[in-house]
mmCIF file of C-alpha atoms in Angstrom:
data_model
loop_
_atom_site.group_PDB
_atom_site.id
_atom_site.type_symbol
_atom_site.label_atom_id
_atom_site.label_comp_id
_atom_site.label_asym_id
_atom_site.label_seq_id
_atom_site.Cartn_x
_atom_site.Cartn_y
_atom_site.Cartn_z
ATOM 1 C CA MET A 1 92.996 118.384 113.358
ATOM 2 C CA ASP A 2 91.569 116.044 110.744
ATOM 3 C CA SER A 3 91.176 112.297 110.968
ATOM 4 C CA PRO A 4 93.835 110.360 109.043
ATOM 5 C CA PHE A 5 92.710 109.340 105.580
ATOM 6 C CA GLY A 6 95.509 106.966 104.612
ATOM 7 C CA LEU A 7 97.711 104.421 106.370
ATOM 8 C CA LEU A 8 101.028 103.334 104.898
ATOM 9 C CA ALA A 9 101.681 99.941 106.477
ATOM 10 C CA GLU A 10 105.369 99.159 105.958
ATOM 11 C CA LEU A 11 105.152 95.460 106.717
ATOM 12 C CA THR A 12 108.866 94.710 106.373
ATOM 13 C CA TYR A 13 112.048 96.385 105.189
ATOM 14 C CA SER A 14 113.301 93.089 103.774
ATOM 15 C CA CYS A 15 113.534 93.320 99.995
ATOM 16 C CA PRO A 16 115.015 91.282 97.140
ATOM 17 C CA LEU A 17 115.991 94.487 95.303
ATOM 18 C CA SER A 18 118.772 96.945 96.118
ATOM 19 C CA CYS A 19 117.514 100.133 94.469
ATOM 20 C CA PRO A 20 119.915 103.047 95.035
ATOM 21 C CA TYR A 21 117.051 105.532 95.538
ATOM 22 C CA CYS A 22 115.256 103.511 98.234
ATOM 23 C CA SER A 23 113.699 105.712 100.926
ATOM 24 C CA ASN A 24 113.949 103.024 103.626
ATOM 25 C CA PRO A 25 116.189 104.004 106.566
ATOM 26 C CA LEU A 26 119.929 103.423 106.345
ATOM 27 C CA ASN A 27 119.844 101.451 109.593
ATOM 28 C CA LEU A 28 117.888 98.465 108.296
ATOM 29 C CA ALA A 29 119.108 96.266 111.151
ATOM 30 C CA GLY A 30 117.117 98.361 113.616
ATOM 31 C CA TYR A 31 113.797 97.124 112.181
ATOM 32 C CA ARG A 32 114.169 93.338 112.334
ATOM 33 C CA ASP A 33 111.747 92.935 115.260
ATOM 34 C CA GLU A 34 108.677 93.106 113.014
ATOM 35 C CA LEU A 35 105.090 93.335 114.197
ATOM 36 C CA THR A 36 103.313 89.998 114.382
ATOM 37 C CA THR A 37 100.172 89.162 112.434
ATOM 38 C CA ALA A 38 98.034 89.863 115.495
ATOM 39 C CA GLU A 39 99.768 93.213 116.084
ATOM 40 C CA TRP A 40 99.156 94.278 112.482
ATOM 41 C CA GLN A 41 95.523 93.232 112.765
ATOM 42 C CA ARG A 42 95.190 95.432 115.858
ATOM 43 C CA VAL A 43 96.840 98.331 114.014
ATOM 44 C CA LEU A 44 94.343 97.964 111.160
ATOM 45 C CA THR A 45 91.399 97.919 113.566
ATOM 46 C CA ASP A 46 92.671 101.006 115.395
ATOM 47 C CA ALA A 47 93.287 102.776 112.080
ATOM 48 C CA GLN A 48 89.767 102.039 110.842
ATOM 49 C CA GLU A 49 88.323 103.387 114.103
ATOM 50 C CA LEU A 50 90.385 106.573 113.632
ATOM 51 C CA GLY A 51 88.797 107.111 110.220
ATOM 52 C CA VAL A 52 91.396 105.633 107.869
ATOM 53 C CA LEU A 53 89.864 104.609 104.526
ATOM 54 C CA GLN A 54 92.896 103.540 102.483
ATOM 55 C CA CYS A 55 95.600 101.072 103.502
ATOM 56 C CA HIS A 56 98.767 100.894 101.415
ATOM 57 C CA LEU A 57 100.719 97.691 102.105
ATOM 58 C CA SER A 58 104.347 98.389 101.444
ATOM 59 C CA GLY A 59 107.921 97.788 102.583
ATOM 60 C CA GLY A 60 110.607 96.771 101.573
ATOM 61 C CA GLU A 61 108.748 94.008 99.842
ATOM 62 C CA PRO A 62 105.413 93.128 101.500
ATOM 63 C CA LEU A 63 105.191 89.834 99.597
ATOM 64 C CA LEU A 64 107.995 88.555 101.837
ATOM 65 C CA ARG A 65 105.502 88.473 104.713
ATOM 66 C CA ARG A 66 104.048 84.962 104.834
ATOM 67 C CA ASP A 67 100.954 86.392 106.550
ATOM 68 C CA LEU A 68 100.212 88.957 103.820
ATOM 69 C CA VAL A 69 97.007 87.201 102.756
ATOM 70 C CA GLN A 70 95.775 87.242 106.373
ATOM 71 C CA ILE A 71 96.583 90.922 106.719
ATOM 72 C CA VAL A 72 94.760 91.745 103.479
ATOM 73 C CA ASN A 73 91.768 89.709 104.576
ATOM 74 C CA SER A 74 91.618 91.563 107.910
ATOM 75 C CA ALA A 75 91.791 94.940 106.182
ATOM 76 C CA ASN A 76 89.062 93.892 103.757
ATOM 77 C CA GLU A 77 86.778 92.783 106.601
ATOM 78 C CA LEU A 78 87.249 96.229 108.182
ATOM 79 C CA GLY A 79 86.132 97.894 104.938
ATOM 80 C CA LEU A 80 89.537 99.393 104.117
ATOM 81 C CA TYR A 81 90.567 99.935 100.505
ATOM 82 C CA THR A 82 93.824 98.018 100.093
ATOM 83 C CA ASN A 83 96.681 98.751 97.722
ATOM 84 C CA LEU A 84 99.687 96.443 97.413
ATOM 85 C CA VAL A 85 102.868 98.435 96.716
ATOM 86 C CA THR A 86 105.290 95.834 95.398
ATOM 87 C CA SER A 87 108.335 95.029 93.311
ATOM 88 C CA ALA A 88 106.191 92.085 92.086
ATOM 89 C CA LEU A 89 108.959 89.596 92.810
ATOM 90 C CA GLY A 90 107.046 86.782 94.449
ATOM 91 C CA LEU A 91 103.702 87.708 92.882
ATOM 92 C CA SER A 92 103.087 84.311 91.320
ATOM 93 C CA ARG A 93 99.686 83.519 89.858
ATOM 94 C CA ARG A 94 98.901 81.338 92.886
ATOM 95 C CA ARG A 95 99.827 84.106 95.355
ATOM 96 C CA ALA A 96 97.921 86.652 93.295
ATOM 97 C CA GLU A 97 94.794 84.481 93.287
ATOM 98 C CA GLN A 98 95.023 84.127 97.071
ATOM 99 C CA LEU A 99 95.279 87.898 97.494
ATOM 100 C CA ARG A 100 92.383 88.431 95.098
ATOM 101 C CA ALA A 101 90.232 86.056 97.140
ATOM 102 C CA ALA A 102 91.258 87.868 100.332
ATOM 103 C CA GLY A 103 89.879 91.122 98.926
ATOM 104 C CA LEU A 104 92.933 93.063 97.740
ATOM 105 C CA ASP A 105 91.662 96.059 95.743
ATOM 106 C CA HIS A 106 94.629 97.413 93.811
ATOM 107 C CA VAL A 107 98.210 96.579 92.813
ATOM 108 C CA GLN A 108 101.078 99.013 92.254
ATOM 109 C CA ILE A 109 104.201 97.563 90.650
ATOM 110 C CA SER A 110 107.551 99.329 90.567
ATOM 111 C CA ILE A 111 109.630 99.142 87.401
ATOM 112 C CA GLN A 112 113.087 100.694 87.225
ATOM 113 C CA ALA A 113 113.403 101.292 83.465
ATOM 114 C CA ASP A 114 111.824 100.398 80.135
ATOM 115 C CA GLU A 115 114.012 97.402 79.257
ATOM 116 C CA PRO A 116 115.799 94.542 81.038
ATOM 117 C CA VAL A 117 119.420 95.700 81.056
ATOM 118 C CA ASP A 118 118.859 99.110 82.665
ATOM 119 C CA SER A 119 116.002 97.944 84.877
ATOM 120 C CA ASP A 120 117.969 95.021 86.286
ATOM 121 C CA ARG A 121 121.080 97.165 86.769
ATOM 122 C CA ILE A 122 119.181 99.783 88.766
ATOM 123 C CA ALA A 123 117.241 97.164 90.756
ATOM 124 C CA GLY A 124 120.463 95.329 91.531
ATOM 125 C CA THR A 125 119.096 91.937 90.484
ATOM 126 C CA PRO A 126 117.498 90.271 87.428
ATOM 127 C CA SER A 127 113.851 91.209 87.854
ATOM 128 C CA PHE A 128 112.449 92.976 84.793
ATOM 129 C CA GLU A 129 110.910 89.960 83.072
ATOM 130 C CA ARG A 130 109.323 88.771 86.329
ATOM 131 C CA LYS A 131 107.799 92.214 86.853
ATOM 132 C CA ILE A 132 106.314 92.222 83.360
ATOM 133 C CA GLU A 133 104.875 88.745 83.856
ATOM 134 C CA ALA A 134 103.350 89.768 87.189
ATOM 135 C CA ALA A 135 101.834 92.914 85.666
ATOM 136 C CA ARG A 136 100.067 90.770 83.088
ATOM 137 C CA VAL A 137 98.723 88.486 85.817
ATOM 138 C CA VAL A 138 97.383 91.561 87.632
ATOM 139 C CA LYS A 139 95.419 92.626 84.566
ATOM 140 C CA GLU A 140 94.189 89.074 83.869
ATOM 141 C CA LEU A 141 92.767 88.878 87.396
ATOM 142 C CA GLY A 142 90.895 92.127 86.900
ATOM 143 C CA TRP A 143 92.786 94.404 89.270
ATOM 144 C CA PRO A 144 93.442 98.079 88.547
ATOM 145 C CA LEU A 145 97.171 98.381 87.826
ATOM 146 C CA THR A 146 99.458 101.269 88.710
ATOM 147 C CA VAL A 147 102.987 101.229 87.338
ATOM 148 C CA ASN A 148 105.409 103.300 89.397
ATOM 149 C CA VAL A 149 108.741 104.427 87.974
ATOM 150 C CA VAL A 150 111.114 106.509 90.078
ATOM 151 C CA LEU A 151 112.819 108.921 87.702
ATOM 152 C CA HIS A 152 116.415 110.091 88.014
ATOM 153 C CA ARG A 153 119.444 110.990 85.952
ATOM 154 C CA GLN A 154 119.965 107.421 84.769
ATOM 155 C CA ASN A 155 116.511 106.708 83.328
ATOM 156 C CA ILE A 156 114.688 110.003 82.753
ATOM 157 C CA ASP A 157 115.850 110.249 79.136
ATOM 158 C CA LYS A 158 113.835 107.088 78.406
ATOM 159 C CA VAL A 159 110.524 108.496 79.663
ATOM 160 C CA ALA A 160 108.885 108.071 76.234
ATOM 161 C CA GLU A 161 109.820 104.385 76.212
ATOM 162 C CA ILE A 162 108.589 104.030 79.812
ATOM 163 C CA LEU A 163 105.244 105.490 78.775
ATOM 164 C CA GLY A 164 105.123 103.030 75.901
ATOM 165 C CA LEU A 165 105.773 100.115 78.234
ATOM 166 C CA ALA A 166 103.003 101.207 80.622
ATOM 167 C CA GLU A 167 100.627 101.511 77.677
ATOM 168 C CA GLU A 168 101.594 98.025 76.460
ATOM 169 C CA LEU A 169 100.877 96.639 79.949
ATOM 170 C CA GLU A 170 97.455 98.359 79.879
ATOM 171 C CA ALA A 171 98.227 100.160 83.126
ATOM 172 C CA ASP A 172 95.370 102.225 84.493
ATOM 173 C CA ARG A 173 97.781 104.661 86.105
ATOM 174 C CA LEU A 174 101.427 105.546 85.603
ATOM 175 C CA GLU A 175 103.322 107.360 88.339
ATOM 176 C CA LEU A 176 106.474 109.076 87.115
ATOM 177 C CA ALA A 177 107.940 110.204 90.424
ATOM 178 C CA ASN A 178 111.222 112.080 90.464
ATOM 179 C CA THR A 179 113.496 110.839 93.222
ATOM 180 C CA GLN A 180 113.074 112.203 96.739
ATOM 181 C CA TYR A 181 116.487 112.521 98.364
ATOM 182 C CA TYR A 182 116.169 110.648 101.636
ATOM 183 C CA GLY A 183 117.654 107.360 102.817
ATOM 184 C CA TRP A 184 119.701 105.644 100.135
ATOM 185 C CA ALA A 185 118.785 108.282 97.555
ATOM 186 C CA TRP A 186 120.569 110.883 99.674
ATOM 187 C CA ARG A 187 123.748 108.818 99.516
ATOM 188 C CA ASN A 188 123.397 108.619 95.715
ATOM 189 C CA ARG A 189 122.212 112.151 95.020
ATOM 190 C CA ASP A 190 125.180 113.124 92.845
ATOM 191 C CA ALA A 191 124.510 110.209 90.490
ATOM 192 C CA LEU A 192 120.710 110.583 90.519
ATOM 193 C CA LEU A 193 119.851 114.300 90.336
ATOM 194 C CA PRO A 194 118.911 115.080 86.707
ATOM 195 C CA SER A 195 119.935 118.143 84.757
ATOM 196 C CA THR A 196 117.648 120.979 83.725
ATOM 197 C CA ALA A 197 117.803 119.853 80.093
ATOM 198 C CA GLN A 198 116.768 116.319 81.032
ATOM 199 C CA LEU A 199 113.783 117.594 83.003
ATOM 200 C CA GLU A 200 112.656 119.910 80.216
ATOM 201 C CA ARG A 201 112.771 117.086 77.667
ATOM 202 C CA ALA A 202 110.872 114.757 79.987
ATOM 203 C CA GLU A 203 108.144 117.303 80.743
ATOM 204 C CA THR A 204 107.562 117.884 77.028
ATOM 205 C CA VAL A 205 107.118 114.155 76.475
ATOM 206 C CA VAL A 206 104.807 113.767 79.488
ATOM 207 C CA ARG A 207 102.563 116.685 78.468
ATOM 208 C CA ALA A 208 102.038 115.183 75.017
ATOM 209 C CA ALA A 209 101.375 111.721 76.466
ATOM 210 C CA ARG A 210 98.762 113.034 78.887
ATOM 211 C CA LEU A 211 96.779 114.457 75.999
ATOM 212 C CA ARG A 212 97.147 111.320 73.891
ATOM 213 C CA LEU A 213 96.245 108.927 76.719
ATOM 214 C CA GLU A 214 93.438 110.943 78.289
ATOM 215 C CA GLY A 215 90.598 108.622 79.270
ATOM 216 C CA ARG A 216 92.785 105.526 78.916
ATOM 217 C CA MET A 217 95.608 105.972 81.416
ATOM 218 C CA ASP A 218 96.230 108.551 84.127
ATOM 219 C CA VAL A 219 99.776 109.876 83.957
ATOM 220 C CA ILE A 220 101.042 111.401 87.196
ATOM 221 C CA TYR A 221 104.289 113.360 86.962
ATOM 222 C CA VAL A 222 105.860 114.403 90.256
ATOM 223 C CA LEU A 223 108.335 117.258 89.839
ATOM 224 C CA PRO A 224 111.686 117.036 91.637
ATOM 225 C CA ASP A 225 111.793 119.214 94.750
ATOM 226 C CA TYR A 226 115.182 120.688 93.949
ATOM 227 C CA TYR A 227 113.875 122.330 90.785
ATOM 228 C CA SER A 228 110.712 123.788 92.337
ATOM 229 C CA ARG A 229 110.224 127.407 93.371
ATOM 230 C CA TYR A 230 108.153 126.403 96.384
ATOM 231 C CA PRO A 231 108.315 123.188 98.421
ATOM 232 C CA LYS A 232 105.664 120.494 98.430
ATOM 233 C CA PRO A 233 103.425 120.262 101.503
ATOM 234 C CA CYS A 234 104.664 117.480 103.760
ATOM 235 C CA MET A 235 102.067 114.697 103.333
ATOM 236 C CA GLY A 236 99.411 117.398 102.970
ATOM 237 C CA GLY A 237 100.543 118.794 106.314
ATOM 238 C CA TRP A 238 102.413 117.139 109.194
ATOM 239 C CA GLY A 239 100.058 114.827 111.085
ATOM 240 C CA LYS A 240 97.096 116.058 109.071
ATOM 241 C CA ARG A 241 95.890 113.310 106.712
ATOM 242 C CA GLN A 242 98.393 110.442 106.611
ATOM 243 C CA LEU A 243 100.333 108.188 108.946
ATOM 244 C CA THR A 244 102.971 105.508 108.501
ATOM 245 C CA VAL A 245 103.553 102.434 110.648
ATOM 246 C CA ALA A 246 107.071 101.003 110.308
ATOM 247 C CA PRO A 247 107.820 97.256 110.512
ATOM 248 C CA ASN A 248 108.774 97.494 114.199
ATOM 249 C CA GLY A 249 105.630 99.403 115.181
ATOM 250 C CA ASP A 250 107.010 102.940 115.113
ATOM 251 C CA VAL A 251 104.331 105.407 113.971
ATOM 252 C CA LEU A 252 105.444 108.313 111.808
ATOM 253 C CA PRO A 253 103.820 111.334 110.157
ATOM 254 C CA CYS A 254 105.710 110.463 106.955
ATOM 255 C CA PRO A 255 107.854 107.540 105.749
ATOM 256 C CA ALA A 256 111.154 109.433 106.056
ATOM 257 C CA ALA A 257 110.687 110.781 109.591
ATOM 258 C CA GLN A 258 112.718 108.013 111.256
ATOM 259 C CA ALA A 259 115.827 110.177 110.972
ATOM 260 C CA LEU A 260 114.418 113.172 112.844
ATOM 261 C CA PRO A 261 115.569 113.738 116.452
ATOM 262 C CA LEU A 262 112.042 113.569 117.873
ATOM 263 C CA PRO A 263 110.371 111.456 120.582
ATOM 264 C CA ARG A 264 109.530 107.959 119.427
ATOM 265 C CA ALA A 265 105.923 106.716 119.186
ATOM 266 C CA SER A 266 105.098 103.010 118.896
ATOM 267 C CA VAL A 267 101.920 100.957 118.691
ATOM 268 C CA ARG A 268 103.614 98.523 121.057
ATOM 269 C CA GLU A 269 103.543 101.169 123.785
ATOM 270 C CA ASN A 270 100.571 103.441 123.062
ATOM 271 C CA SER A 271 97.272 103.389 121.212
ATOM 272 C CA LEU A 272 97.188 104.648 117.648
ATOM 273 C CA ALA A 273 94.521 107.169 118.687
ATOM 274 C CA TRP A 274 96.771 108.710 121.355
ATOM 275 C CA ILE A 275 99.763 108.764 119.027
ATOM 276 C CA TRP A 276 97.765 110.536 116.321
ATOM 277 C CA ALA A 277 96.087 113.108 118.562
ATOM 278 C CA ASP A 278 98.446 113.731 121.469
ATOM 279 C CA SER A 279 101.940 112.341 121.001
ATOM 280 C CA PRO A 280 104.775 114.918 120.986
ATOM 281 C CA LEU A 281 105.922 113.470 117.650
ATOM 282 C CA PHE A 282 102.665 114.195 115.816
ATOM 283 C CA ARG A 283 102.067 117.524 117.558
ATOM 284 C CA ARG A 284 105.551 118.903 116.927
ATOM 285 C CA PHE A 285 105.004 120.316 113.430
ATOM 286 C CA ARG A 286 101.228 120.123 113.145
ATOM 287 C CA GLY A 287 99.579 123.333 111.960
ATOM 288 C CA THR A 288 101.544 126.584 111.639
ATOM 289 C CA ASP A 289 102.312 127.806 115.187
ATOM 290 C CA TRP A 290 105.759 126.168 115.170
ATOM 291 C CA MET A 291 106.926 128.041 112.094
ATOM 292 C CA PRO A 292 109.829 130.498 112.042
ATOM 293 C CA ASP A 293 110.040 133.309 109.516
ATOM 294 C CA PRO A 294 109.893 133.490 106.560
ATOM 295 C CA CYS A 295 107.182 130.781 106.811
ATOM 296 C CA ARG A 296 105.347 132.393 109.731
ATOM 297 C CA SER A 297 104.612 135.563 107.767
ATOM 298 C CA CYS A 298 104.185 133.909 104.344
ATOM 299 C CA ASP A 299 100.756 133.769 102.706
ATOM 300 C CA ARG A 300 101.585 130.213 101.542
ATOM 301 C CA ARG A 301 101.964 128.840 105.089
ATOM 302 C CA GLU A 302 98.591 127.037 104.848
ATOM 303 C CA ILE A 303 99.475 125.700 101.382
ATOM 304 C CA ASP A 304 102.893 124.103 101.793
ATOM 305 C CA PHE A 305 103.198 124.128 105.618
ATOM 306 C CA GLY A 306 106.835 125.146 105.440
ATOM 307 C CA GLY A 307 107.722 122.230 103.184
ATOM 308 C CA CYS A 308 109.304 118.944 104.184
ATOM 309 C CA ARG A 309 110.608 118.601 107.738
ATOM 310 C CA CYS A 310 112.793 115.654 106.784
ATOM 311 C CA GLN A 311 114.355 117.594 103.921
ATOM 312 C CA ALA A 312 114.959 120.606 106.159
ATOM 313 C CA PHE A 313 116.747 118.372 108.666
ATOM 314 C CA GLN A 314 118.644 116.502 105.960
ATOM 315 C CA LEU A 315 120.017 119.706 104.447
ATOM 316 C CA THR A 316 120.427 121.982 107.487
ATOM 317 C CA GLY A 317 120.473 119.764 110.586
ATOM 318 C CA ASP A 318 117.385 121.574 111.950
ATOM 319 C CA ALA A 319 113.939 120.088 111.289
ATOM 320 C CA ALA A 320 112.263 123.407 112.169
ATOM 321 C CA ARG A 321 113.990 125.391 109.415
ATOM 322 C CA THR A 322 112.187 126.477 106.279
ATOM 323 C CA ASP A 323 112.612 123.777 103.639
ATOM 324 C CA PRO A 324 115.681 124.931 101.645
ATOM 325 C CA VAL A 325 113.856 124.089 98.416
ATOM 326 C CA CYS A 326 111.830 127.268 98.892
ATOM 327 C CA HIS A 327 113.396 130.234 97.108
ATOM 328 C CA LEU A 328 112.593 132.353 100.188
ATOM 329 C CA SER A 329 114.542 130.098 102.549
ATOM 330 C CA PRO A 330 117.746 131.562 103.994
ATOM 331 C CA ASP A 331 119.297 128.155 103.217
ATOM 332 C CA HIS A 332 118.205 128.007 99.573
ATOM 333 C CA GLY A 333 121.827 128.227 98.457
ATOM 334 C CA ILE A 334 122.314 124.598 99.533
ATOM 335 C CA VAL A 335 119.815 123.489 96.896
ATOM 336 C CA THR A 336 121.131 125.916 94.310
ATOM 337 C CA GLU A 337 124.626 124.457 94.657
ATOM 338 C CA ALA A 338 123.308 120.905 94.196
ATOM 339 C CA VAL A 339 121.406 121.925 91.052
ATOM 340 C CA GLN A 340 124.457 123.702 89.652
ATOM 341 C CA ALA A 341 126.537 120.563 90.186
ATOM 342 C CA ALA A 342 123.906 118.460 88.409
ATOM 343 C CA ASN A 343 124.213 120.718 85.368
ATOM 344 C CA GLU A 344 127.970 120.536 85.005
ATOM 345 C CA GLY A 345 128.699 119.491 81.441
ATOM 346 C CA GLU A 346 131.184 116.760 82.274
ATOM 347 C CA ARG A 347 128.936 114.934 84.685
ATOM 348 C CA PRO A 348 128.069 111.407 83.439
ATOM 349 C CA ASP A 349 124.492 110.168 83.227
ATOM 350 C CA ASP A 350 125.461 106.657 84.321
ATOM 351 C CA GLY A 351 127.603 107.314 87.379
ATOM 352 C CA ALA A 352 128.333 104.670 89.996
ATOM 353 C CA LEU A 353 125.570 103.993 92.514
ATOM 354 C CA VAL A 354 125.695 102.811 96.116
ATOM 355 C CA PRO A 355 123.092 100.004 96.258
ATOM 356 C CA ARG A 356 120.733 99.479 99.148
ATOM 357 C CA PRO A 357 121.886 96.216 100.749
ATOM 358 C CA HIS A 358 119.814 93.130 100.082
ATOM 359 C CA ARG A 359 118.050 92.143 103.277
ATOM 360 C CA GLY A 360 115.371 89.587 102.990
ATOM 361 C CA ARG A 361 114.084 86.098 103.192
ATOM 362 C CA ALA A 362 113.872 84.056 100.014
ATOM 363 C CA VAL A 363 110.876 85.068 97.905
#
């Protein structure tokens, strides 16, 4: 067992956006009893003592926490590298300067599309211009800037324009991440899953851009699981390198694990060290001993660790099954059927979306 390298601190699930691909849990009301400032400071201290080096401050929208500057300052004093994962709504120049003084190291801003109409429609609220303004403030204050765009059927055909926008903003890094189908994205899968032709066009554009922008901007392109021959390793292995702390103190091996029927682990009840090393939740799928065939006898078992436990549960109802994305899975037909449906000729590329409900304090 390795020490955890990264902590995803989900400070709140409140958010001014209502993105239809949001990976936050469907039961948002169950997370209103958020950790206090002092509790988060204790979590950060325990994480640093466990060996965590990077702290990603996320949500929801972390800027809705009035104590965000205090939390950043505490992480900085512990020597943690801090990354703010934000919609940028609420990132005024004054707030940005406060976070800079507190020691924030990096800012990642989500953008939903390359222009206001589509971006605001997908985000569920007018936000594009405020995001662009905030991105410029980030660069003016000397932070490294990552632009994150979740790709799906309704924006993937504009990937060239998205690359152009990131270049205009002088982003240091662009993450083009195809949608992962958990939470609200699962409810919207039929309207979000791209076609094979869309993916092929996008990959051609991204390959050319990587060559053109080499040395100026890193372009990360995350393939969609449903179109892969083998599944991705779950967070580099279940309980191996990463951990997530939810707003209410629940500790998870990955951000989507809330839905799994496994014993709960909370920093309000146990130490982070015990949860990481000994809790039934973190031990359940750690390593390879738990695996059924075909994973148990596969020479890739130490590469992809059987794939995503949350995806296996989402698609089959059994978190211990081989991830159906894998072409060797006995359940692979579930994924094949979804891909076939996404490639039906009459399917629109702007279908209706079920928005994630707004839940948040005023920014």
